[in-house]
C-alpha cells in the first residue's frame, strides 16, 4: 500500500473518531458481526467498541442480531487431543469456513454444552475430581467461571428451559442427579434433584420440546417435566433411535444415515403435539453423500437446519430450509452444501448463538 493511501486511511479513521461515542456505536452496531474482526484492526478504540457489551445491547435494540454457529472440534493430530471452539463464517464469495477462535482456551474434557442468547455454557468433569463450569461470551470471545455447583457430580448432558439450564449427571455414588442453573441470576439453585431410577442410565440424546426435556438411552425415550418434577414416557419416540437431534418450532429433527443395517435413511421429524413421525421430503440426493457418515448432527440454525457429517476425513455442512405444507408434510431444501474442514478432526457439538 502506498504512503498516500495509508495517510488517507488514517485520515478517514481520525474523522470517524471525532464523532460522539454513541454515534460510533450506533454505526458499528449496524455492521455484520462477521466483519468485527476486520474492524478491530482499524484501531484500538474500534477493537474496544466491537467487543463491548454496549454494542451488542445496541444491536439487539436495533434488531440487528445475527445467528452464528459455534462448533466444537477435537484435533486428533495434536499429541494431546485439543478441543477447540470455531465459528462458521461466510466468505466474500458466498462460501463458508470454520475459523478458530484463538482468544479462547482449549475446552475441557468430557463436556456438555448448551447456549442461550449470546452465551455458551460449558460443564465438565475434571481429572482433579471437581466440576468445571464456564460461560463463554460470544460477543467478546472471553470466558468467565460460574459459581461452584451445589453437588460434586460428573455431568453428562445439559439443556435449557425458560432460562434455566438443567444439568444431568452422576454423583460420587453413581446416582443420577440434576442441578439447575438460573441464567438470569447467574446462580445455581440450591436444590439437588435426585432423579427417578427410570432415568438412571446414560443417554444418547437430549432435546427440549413443549418445555419438557426428552432424553434417550439405548432402549427408550424418557421425558422429564420440570413443573411436575416427574418422569414420563413417550412410546412413539421409541420407533426411531434418535440422537444428535435438534428442535425447531417444537418439532424434533434427526438425520438417520442410510447404511447396511437401515436402508431407510434420511431426515426424520417428530411432532410431539401430534405424536407422529414424518420423513422430511425433498432431500433424497443427500442419502448417497451421508451413507458412510457415522455421526450426522442436526442443529437449529435460526429456524433452518445445519447438518454436519463426515465424508472420509472431511467435515461437511449442509444448510436446509424447512417448509410445512397444508397436508402436514415437511419439505426440506438444501440452501448450500460445503466442505468445511479436512484433516483428522472429531466433531463434538455445534450451537446456534444470537449476537
Short mmCIF file of C-alpha atoms in Angstrom, two decimals:
data_model
loop_
_atom_site.label_atom_id
_atom_site.label_comp_id
_atom_site.label_asym_id
_atom_site.label_seq_id
_atom_site.Cartn_x
_atom_site.Cartn_y
_atom_site.Cartn_z
CA UNK A 1 0.00 0.00 0.00
CA UNK A 2 1.41 3.42 -0.95
CA UNK A 3 2.16 6.09 1.64
CA UNK A 4 -0.62 8.30 0.20
CA UNK A 5 -3.23 5.55 0.65
CA UNK A 6 -2.04 4.87 4.18
CA UNK A 7 -2.32 8.57 5.05
CA UNK A 8 -5.80 8.75 3.50
CA UNK A 9 -6.92 5.72 5.50
CA UNK A 10 -5.56 7.16 8.73
CA UNK A 11 -7.28 10.47 7.99
CA UNK A 12 -10.64 8.73 7.49
CA UNK A 13 -10.21 6.86 10.77
CA UNK A 14 -9.36 10.11 12.53
CA UNK A 15 -12.51 11.76 11.17
CA UNK A 16 -14.67 8.91 12.45
CA UNK A 17 -13.08 9.23 15.87
CA UNK A 18 -14.33 12.83 16.07
CA UNK A 19 -17.91 11.56 16.23
CA UNK A 20 -19.57 11.08 19.63
CA UNK A 21 -19.13 7.58 21.07
CA UNK A 22 -22.88 6.86 20.94
CA UNK A 23 -22.90 7.64 17.22
CA UNK A 24 -19.92 5.38 16.55
CA UNK A 25 -21.56 2.54 18.49
CA UNK A 26 -24.80 3.09 16.58
CA UNK A 27 -22.98 2.91 13.24
CA UNK A 28 -20.92 -0.17 14.07
CA UNK A 29 -23.94 -1.94 15.56
CA UNK A 30 -25.48 -1.99 12.07
CA UNK A 31 -22.46 -3.77 10.58
CA UNK A 32 -22.43 -7.58 10.32
CA UNK A 33 -20.98 -9.38 13.32
CA UNK A 34 -18.69 -11.26 10.94
CA UNK A 35 -16.97 -8.00 9.94
CA UNK A 36 -15.97 -7.15 13.52
CA UNK A 37 -12.57 -8.93 13.38
CA UNK A 38 -11.59 -6.64 10.48
CA UNK A 39 -12.96 -3.54 12.19
CA UNK A 40 -10.94 -4.37 15.30
CA UNK A 41 -7.77 -3.90 13.23
CA UNK A 42 -8.59 -0.27 12.40
CA UNK A 43 -7.53 0.99 15.82
CA UNK A 44 -7.57 0.04 19.49
CA UNK A 45 -10.66 2.16 20.06
CA UNK A 46 -12.61 0.21 17.46
CA UNK A 47 -11.33 -3.04 18.95
CA UNK A 48 -12.66 -1.97 22.33
CA UNK A 49 -16.06 -0.98 20.88
CA UNK A 50 -16.73 -4.15 18.85
CA UNK A 51 -16.07 -6.36 21.89
CA UNK A 52 -18.02 -4.23 24.38
CA UNK A 53 -21.39 -5.22 25.90
CA UNK A 54 -22.81 -1.85 24.76
CA UNK A 55 -22.55 -2.63 21.06
CA UNK A 56 -24.35 -5.96 21.43
CA UNK A 57 -27.08 -4.33 23.51
CA UNK A 58 -27.46 -1.74 20.74
CA UNK A 59 -27.58 -4.49 18.09
CA UNK A 60 -30.44 -6.10 19.98
CA UNK A 61 -32.37 -2.82 20.28
CA UNK A 62 -31.89 -2.14 16.56
CA UNK A 63 -32.95 -5.66 15.58
CA UNK A 64 -29.54 -6.30 14.02
CA UNK A 65 -28.66 -9.50 15.86
CA UNK A 66 -27.44 -12.45 13.81
CA UNK A 67 -27.41 -16.20 14.26
CA UNK A 68 -23.87 -17.58 14.48
CA UNK A 69 -22.87 -21.23 14.57
CA UNK A 70 -20.14 -22.19 17.03
CA UNK A 71 -18.54 -25.60 16.52
CA UNK A 72 -16.54 -27.68 19.00
CA UNK A 73 -13.88 -29.83 17.28
CA UNK A 74 -11.15 -32.14 18.52
CA UNK A 75 -7.84 -32.04 16.64
CA UNK A 76 -6.65 -35.64 16.85
CA UNK A 77 -3.34 -34.84 15.12
CA UNK A 78 -2.15 -32.99 18.21
CA UNK A 79 -0.03 -35.01 20.70
CA UNK A 80 -2.67 -34.18 23.30
CA UNK A 81 -6.00 -34.03 21.53
CA UNK A 82 -7.05 -30.38 21.65
CA UNK A 83 -10.70 -29.46 21.96
CA UNK A 84 -11.13 -26.05 20.34
CA UNK A 85 -14.02 -23.74 19.52
CA UNK A 86 -14.61 -22.48 15.97
CA UNK A 87 -17.12 -20.13 14.38
CA UNK A 88 -18.75 -20.67 10.99
CA UNK A 89 -18.05 -17.56 8.92
CA UNK A 90 -19.25 -16.54 5.43
CA UNK A 91 -16.55 -15.70 2.89
CA UNK A 92 -16.71 -12.86 0.37
CA UNK A 93 -17.56 -15.30 -2.45
CA UNK A 94 -20.59 -16.63 -0.56
CA UNK A 95 -18.89 -19.79 0.67
CA UNK A 96 -18.27 -20.64 4.33
CA UNK A 97 -15.34 -21.63 6.51
CA UNK A 98 -14.63 -22.58 10.11
CA UNK A 99 -12.44 -20.04 11.88
CA UNK A 100 -10.61 -20.96 15.07
CA UNK A 101 -11.30 -18.55 17.95
CA UNK A 102 -7.74 -18.10 19.16
CA UNK A 103 -8.63 -15.89 22.12
CA UNK A 104 -10.41 -18.81 23.81
CA UNK A 105 -8.53 -21.53 25.71
CA UNK A 106 -8.77 -25.23 24.93
CA UNK A 107 -12.06 -26.68 26.08
CA UNK A 108 -12.06 -29.17 28.97
CA UNK A 109 -12.55 -32.93 28.55
CA UNK A 110 -15.94 -34.68 28.67
CA UNK A 111 -18.00 -31.57 28.24
CA UNK A 112 -21.70 -30.89 27.99
CA UNK A 113 -22.69 -27.63 26.34
CA UNK A 114 -25.77 -25.54 25.73
CA UNK A 115 -26.40 -21.98 24.56
CA UNK A 116 -28.88 -19.23 25.20
CA UNK A 117 -28.79 -15.71 23.82
CA UNK A 118 -25.19 -14.68 23.24
CA UNK A 119 -23.63 -17.12 25.71
CA UNK A 120 -22.42 -20.70 25.64
CA UNK A 121 -22.39 -22.64 28.89
CA UNK A 122 -19.87 -25.45 29.36
CA UNK A 123 -20.00 -28.14 32.06
CA UNK A 124 -17.20 -30.66 32.52
CA UNK A 125 -15.65 -33.15 34.89
CA UNK A 126 -12.01 -32.52 35.76
CA UNK A 127 -9.34 -35.15 36.36
CA UNK A 128 -8.80 -33.35 39.68
CA UNK A 129 -12.24 -34.58 40.80
CA UNK A 130 -14.16 -31.35 40.58
CA UNK A 131 -16.69 -29.94 38.14
CA UNK A 132 -15.64 -27.21 35.71
CA UNK A 133 -18.36 -24.72 34.81
CA UNK A 134 -17.75 -21.94 32.30
CA UNK A 135 -19.65 -19.22 30.48
CA UNK A 136 -18.39 -18.07 27.09
CA UNK A 137 -19.36 -14.57 25.99
CA UNK A 138 -19.70 -14.87 22.21
CA UNK A 139 -19.56 -11.10 21.75
CA UNK A 140 -16.14 -10.55 23.30
CA UNK A 141 -15.00 -14.19 22.99
CA UNK A 142 -13.99 -14.32 26.63
CA UNK A 143 -14.53 -16.92 29.34
CA UNK A 144 -15.98 -16.39 32.80
CA UNK A 145 -16.13 -19.08 35.52
CA UNK A 146 -19.52 -19.87 37.04
CA UNK A 147 -20.21 -20.28 40.78
CA UNK A 148 -19.50 -23.64 42.40
CA UNK A 149 -22.05 -26.39 41.80
CA UNK A 150 -24.05 -27.40 44.91
CA UNK A 151 -23.05 -31.08 44.49
CA UNK A 152 -19.95 -32.88 43.24
CA UNK A 153 -21.02 -34.55 40.00
CA UNK A 154 -19.90 -35.75 36.60
CA UNK A 155 -22.14 -34.00 34.02
CA UNK A 156 -23.49 -35.98 31.06
CA UNK A 157 -25.91 -33.58 29.39
CA UNK A 158 -27.37 -30.10 29.65
CA UNK A 159 -30.29 -28.28 28.09
CA UNK A 160 -32.28 -25.14 28.76
CA UNK A 161 -35.95 -24.49 29.54
CA UNK A 162 -37.20 -20.94 30.11
CA UNK A 163 -33.86 -19.51 31.19
CA UNK A 164 -32.92 -22.43 33.44
CA UNK A 165 -30.18 -24.87 32.46
CA UNK A 166 -30.81 -28.43 33.62
CA UNK A 167 -27.52 -30.30 34.05
CA UNK A 168 -27.78 -34.07 34.49
CA UNK A 169 -25.00 -36.38 35.61
CA UNK A 170 -23.74 -38.78 38.25
CA UNK A 171 -22.73 -38.00 41.80
CA UNK A 172 -19.90 -39.81 43.65
CA UNK A 173 -22.18 -42.75 44.38
CA UNK A 174 -23.12 -43.07 40.68
CA UNK A 175 -26.65 -41.95 41.44
CA UNK A 176 -28.36 -39.86 38.78
CA UNK A 177 -28.74 -36.22 39.89
CA UNK A 178 -29.79 -32.95 38.31
CA UNK A 179 -28.89 -29.39 39.21
CA UNK A 180 -30.37 -26.19 37.81
CA UNK A 181 -28.54 -23.01 36.83
CA UNK A 182 -30.55 -19.79 36.57
CA UNK A 183 -29.15 -17.77 33.65
CA UNK A 184 -30.90 -14.59 34.82
CA UNK A 185 -29.38 -14.53 38.31
CA UNK A 186 -26.24 -16.42 37.18
CA UNK A 187 -26.60 -18.62 40.25
CA UNK A 188 -27.21 -22.30 40.93
CA UNK A 189 -30.48 -23.18 42.58
CA UNK A 190 -29.74 -24.80 45.96
CA UNK A 191 -31.89 -27.89 45.49
CA UNK A 192 -30.22 -31.05 44.13
CA UNK A 193 -32.80 -33.16 42.29
CA UNK A 194 -32.44 -36.91 42.78
CA UNK A 195 -33.83 -38.38 39.61
CA UNK A 196 -36.25 -41.26 39.31
CA UNK A 197 -34.42 -44.55 38.77
CA UNK A 198 -36.28 -44.93 35.49
CA UNK A 199 -33.94 -42.29 34.15
CA UNK A 200 -30.87 -43.52 35.94
CA UNK A 201 -28.97 -44.53 32.80
CA UNK A 202 -26.62 -42.86 30.37
CA UNK A 203 -28.42 -41.34 27.44
CA UNK A 204 -27.73 -40.98 23.74
CA UNK A 205 -29.73 -37.82 23.08
CA UNK A 206 -31.35 -34.83 24.71
CA UNK A 207 -33.82 -32.26 23.38
CA UNK A 208 -36.44 -29.83 24.72
CA UNK A 209 -39.98 -29.77 23.34
CA UNK A 210 -43.04 -28.19 24.94
CA UNK A 211 -40.99 -27.14 28.00
CA UNK A 212 -40.13 -30.78 28.69
CA UNK A 213 -36.76 -32.50 28.42
CA UNK A 214 -36.67 -35.57 26.18
CA UNK A 215 -33.81 -37.98 26.80
CA UNK A 216 -32.95 -41.19 25.02
CA UNK A 217 -30.96 -44.14 26.28
CA UNK A 218 -30.18 -47.38 24.48
CA UNK A 219 -33.73 -48.70 24.59
CA UNK A 220 -36.29 -45.97 25.19
CA UNK A 221 -37.16 -42.28 25.39
CA UNK A 222 -37.78 -40.70 28.76
CA UNK A 223 -39.44 -37.33 29.34
CA UNK A 224 -38.79 -35.09 32.33
CA UNK A 225 -41.41 -32.49 33.26
CA UNK A 226 -39.78 -29.82 35.46
CA UNK A 227 -43.15 -28.37 36.51
CA UNK A 228 -44.29 -31.67 37.98
CA UNK A 229 -40.80 -32.95 38.80
CA UNK A 230 -41.65 -36.33 37.36
CA UNK A 231 -40.74 -38.72 34.55
CA UNK A 232 -43.00 -39.67 31.68
CA UNK A 233 -42.63 -41.96 28.67
CA UNK A 234 -43.26 -41.32 25.01
CA UNK A 235 -43.58 -44.70 23.32
CA UNK A 236 -43.97 -43.19 19.84
CA UNK A 237 -40.49 -41.72 20.03
CA UNK A 238 -39.11 -45.23 20.58
CA UNK A 239 -39.88 -46.08 16.96
CA UNK A 240 -36.56 -44.50 16.00
CA UNK A 241 -33.20 -44.42 17.76
CA UNK A 242 -32.84 -40.67 17.51
CA UNK A 243 -29.67 -38.89 18.59
CA UNK A 244 -27.64 -35.79 17.70
CA UNK A 245 -31.01 -34.11 17.20
CA UNK A 246 -32.38 -30.57 17.41
CA UNK A 247 -35.78 -28.92 17.78
CA UNK A 248 -37.37 -26.30 15.50
CA UNK A 249 -40.85 -24.99 16.38
CA UNK A 250 -41.39 -27.86 18.84
CA UNK A 251 -40.61 -30.48 16.17
CA UNK A 252 -37.61 -32.75 16.70
CA UNK A 253 -35.32 -33.44 13.74
CA UNK A 254 -32.57 -36.04 13.43
CA UNK A 255 -30.70 -37.48 10.49
CA UNK A 256 -30.55 -41.22 10.10
CA UNK A 257 -27.85 -42.19 7.57
CA UNK A 258 -28.65 -44.97 5.14
CA UNK A 259 -26.39 -47.95 5.86
CA UNK A 260 -26.25 -51.75 5.78
CA UNK A 261 -28.45 -52.05 8.86
CA UNK A 262 -31.02 -49.39 7.99
CA UNK A 263 -31.92 -48.94 4.35
CA UNK A 264 -34.46 -46.20 5.11
CA UNK A 265 -32.18 -43.32 5.95
CA UNK A 266 -32.94 -39.63 5.75
CA UNK A 267 -34.02 -36.63 7.78
CA UNK A 268 -36.87 -37.51 10.13
CA UNK A 269 -39.17 -35.26 12.13
CA UNK A 270 -41.23 -35.96 15.24
CA UNK A 271 -44.16 -33.70 16.14
CA UNK A 272 -44.76 -34.15 19.86
CA UNK A 273 -48.20 -32.48 19.68
CA UNK A 274 -49.43 -34.90 17.00
CA UNK A 275 -47.24 -37.72 18.35
CA UNK A 276 -46.24 -38.62 14.83
CA UNK A 277 -43.04 -39.31 12.90
CA UNK A 278 -42.55 -37.99 9.37
CA UNK A 279 -39.85 -38.21 6.73
CA UNK A 280 -38.69 -34.79 5.51
CA UNK A 281 -39.22 -34.85 1.74
CA UNK A 282 -37.03 -33.37 -0.97
CA UNK A 283 -33.66 -34.42 0.44
CA UNK A 284 -33.18 -37.73 -1.37
CA UNK A 285 -29.93 -36.56 -3.07
CA UNK A 286 -28.34 -36.29 0.39
CA UNK A 287 -28.56 -40.03 1.09
CA UNK A 288 -25.59 -41.14 -1.03
CA UNK A 289 -23.47 -38.34 0.48
CA UNK A 290 -24.11 -39.37 4.09
CA UNK A 291 -24.08 -43.17 3.75
CA UNK A 292 -20.59 -43.55 5.21
CA UNK A 293 -21.04 -40.95 7.95
CA UNK A 294 -21.16 -42.42 11.44
CA UNK A 295 -22.30 -39.29 13.24
CA UNK A 296 -24.57 -36.82 11.40
CA UNK A 297 -25.52 -33.93 13.71
CA UNK A 298 -28.51 -31.67 13.13
CA UNK A 299 -28.52 -28.16 14.63
CA UNK A 300 -31.21 -25.48 14.74
CA UNK A 301 -29.65 -22.57 12.84
CA UNK A 302 -32.06 -19.64 13.11
CA UNK A 303 -35.08 -21.77 12.17
CA UNK A 304 -33.20 -23.66 9.47
CA UNK A 305 -31.17 -26.84 9.93
CA UNK A 306 -27.41 -27.19 9.77
CA UNK A 307 -26.49 -30.79 9.02
CA UNK A 308 -22.89 -31.73 9.87
CA UNK A 309 -21.49 -35.05 8.65
CA UNK A 310 -18.22 -36.82 7.93
CA UNK A 311 -17.04 -37.86 4.46
CA UNK A 312 -13.73 -39.72 4.64
CA UNK A 313 -11.52 -37.23 6.54
CA UNK A 314 -13.65 -34.18 5.70
CA UNK A 315 -16.33 -32.42 7.74
CA UNK A 316 -19.19 -31.16 5.59
CA UNK A 317 -22.16 -28.93 6.37
CA UNK A 318 -25.50 -28.50 4.59
CA UNK A 319 -27.91 -25.70 5.39
CA UNK A 320 -31.51 -26.90 4.99
CA UNK A 321 -34.60 -24.68 4.91
CA UNK A 322 -37.91 -26.18 6.02
CA UNK A 323 -41.48 -25.85 4.76
CA UNK A 324 -44.56 -27.38 6.38
CA UNK A 325 -47.37 -27.72 3.85
CA UNK A 326 -51.12 -27.77 4.39
CA UNK A 327 -51.29 -31.56 4.47
CA UNK A 328 -48.74 -31.56 7.29
CA UNK A 329 -45.90 -32.88 5.15
CA UNK A 330 -42.50 -31.31 5.77
CA UNK A 331 -40.22 -30.49 2.86
CA UNK A 332 -36.57 -29.55 3.02
CA UNK A 333 -34.37 -27.67 0.59
CA UNK A 334 -30.57 -27.63 0.66
CA UNK A 335 -29.53 -23.96 0.54
CA UNK A 336 -25.81 -24.70 0.41
CA UNK A 337 -23.52 -27.69 0.85
CA UNK A 338 -19.80 -27.22 1.56
CA UNK A 339 -16.70 -28.93 2.88
CA UNK A 340 -15.54 -27.06 5.97
CA UNK A 341 -12.51 -28.93 7.29
CA UNK A 342 -10.08 -31.56 6.02
CA UNK A 343 -7.96 -33.48 8.48
CA UNK A 344 -8.11 -35.76 11.48
CA UNK A 345 -10.85 -33.87 13.34
CA UNK A 346 -13.60 -35.22 15.54
CA UNK A 347 -16.88 -33.29 15.65
CA UNK A 348 -18.23 -32.72 19.17
CA UNK A 349 -21.09 -30.24 19.03
CA UNK A 350 -22.45 -27.17 17.22
CA UNK A 351 -24.53 -24.46 18.88
CA UNK A 352 -26.58 -21.58 17.49
CA UNK A 353 -25.80 -18.30 19.26
CA UNK A 354 -27.52 -14.94 18.73
CA UNK A 355 -25.23 -11.89 18.81
#
